[in-house]
Amino acid sequence: DREVLNEWRLDKRSYIKSMAKAAARSQ
């Protein structure tokens, strides 16, 4: 379903954002 894919993409974006935040914090 298109809506589900869109939701997954949004989820992935927020996941990547949190990962980047964690990486910046560990440096």
mmCIF file of the C-alpha atoms, coordinates in Angstrom:
data_MODEL
# 
_entry.id   MODEL 
# 
loop_
_atom_site.group_PDB 
_atom_site.id 
_atom_site.type_symbol 
_atom_site.label_atom_id 
_atom_site.label_alt_id 
_atom_site.label_comp_id 
_atom_site.label_asym_id 
_atom_site.label_entity_id 
_atom_site.label_seq_id 
_atom_site.pdbx_PDB_ins_code 
_atom_site.Cartn_x 
_atom_site.Cartn_y 
_atom_site.Cartn_z 
_atom_site.occupancy 
_atom_site.B_iso_or_equiv 
_atom_site.pdbx_formal_charge 
_atom_site.auth_seq_id 
_atom_site.auth_comp_id 
_atom_site.auth_asym_id 
_atom_site.auth_atom_id 
_atom_site.pdbx_PDB_model_num 
ATOM 1  C CA . ASP A 1 1  ? 0.000  0.000  0.000  1.00 0.00 ? 1  ASP A CA 1 
ATOM 2  C CA . ARG A 1 2  ? 1.196  3.484  -0.815 1.00 0.00 ? 2  ARG A CA 1 
ATOM 3  C CA . GLU A 1 3  ? 0.238  4.970  2.555  1.00 0.00 ? 3  GLU A CA 1 
ATOM 4  C CA . VAL A 1 4  ? 2.175  2.307  4.418  1.00 0.00 ? 4  VAL A CA 1 
ATOM 5  C CA . LEU A 1 5  ? 5.244  2.936  2.271  1.00 0.00 ? 5  LEU A CA 1 
ATOM 6  C CA . ASN A 1 6  ? 4.991  6.646  2.934  1.00 0.00 ? 6  ASN A CA 1 
ATOM 7  C CA . GLU A 1 7  ? 4.718  5.986  6.656  1.00 0.00 ? 7  GLU A CA 1 
ATOM 8  C CA . TRP A 1 8  ? 7.750  3.684  6.556  1.00 0.00 ? 8  TRP A CA 1 
ATOM 9  C CA . ARG A 1 9  ? 9.743  6.324  4.716  1.00 0.00 ? 9  ARG A CA 1 
ATOM 10 C CA . LEU A 1 10 ? 8.871  8.914  7.352  1.00 0.00 ? 10 LEU A CA 1 
ATOM 11 C CA . ASP A 1 11 ? 9.827  6.434  10.071 1.00 0.00 ? 11 ASP A CA 1 
ATOM 12 C CA . LYS A 1 12 ? 13.159 5.761  8.394  1.00 0.00 ? 12 LYS A CA 1 
ATOM 13 C CA . ARG A 1 13 ? 13.880 9.465  8.144  1.00 0.00 ? 13 ARG A CA 1 
ATOM 14 C CA . SER A 1 14 ? 13.271 10.040 11.849 1.00 0.00 ? 14 SER A CA 1 
ATOM 15 C CA . TYR A 1 15 ? 15.333 6.936  12.618 1.00 0.00 ? 15 TYR A CA 1 
ATOM 16 C CA . ILE A 1 16 ? 18.271 8.257  10.595 1.00 0.00 ? 16 ILE A CA 1 
ATOM 17 C CA . LYS A 1 17 ? 17.898 11.635 12.259 1.00 0.00 ? 17 LYS A CA 1 
ATOM 18 C CA . SER A 1 18 ? 18.105 10.077 15.716 1.00 0.00 ? 18 SER A CA 1 
ATOM 19 C CA . MET A 1 19 ? 21.111 8.015  14.652 1.00 0.00 ? 19 MET A CA 1 
ATOM 20 C CA . ALA A 1 20 ? 22.891 11.150 13.443 1.00 0.00 ? 20 ALA A CA 1 
ATOM 21 C CA . LYS A 1 21 ? 22.075 12.838 16.738 1.00 0.00 ? 21 LYS A CA 1 
ATOM 22 C CA . ALA A 1 22 ? 23.552 9.930  18.681 1.00 0.00 ? 22 ALA A CA 1 
ATOM 23 C CA . ALA A 1 23 ? 26.673 9.942  16.505 1.00 0.00 ? 23 ALA A CA 1 
ATOM 24 C CA . ALA A 1 24 ? 27.183 13.664 17.034 1.00 0.00 ? 24 ALA A CA 1 
ATOM 25 C CA . ARG A 1 25 ? 26.758 13.198 20.778 1.00 0.00 ? 25 ARG A CA 1 
ATOM 26 C CA . SER A 1 26 ? 29.352 10.415 20.953 1.00 0.00 ? 26 SER A CA 1 
ATOM 27 C CA . GLN A 1 27 ? 32.018 12.509 19.176 1.00 0.00 ? 27 GLN A CA 1 
# 
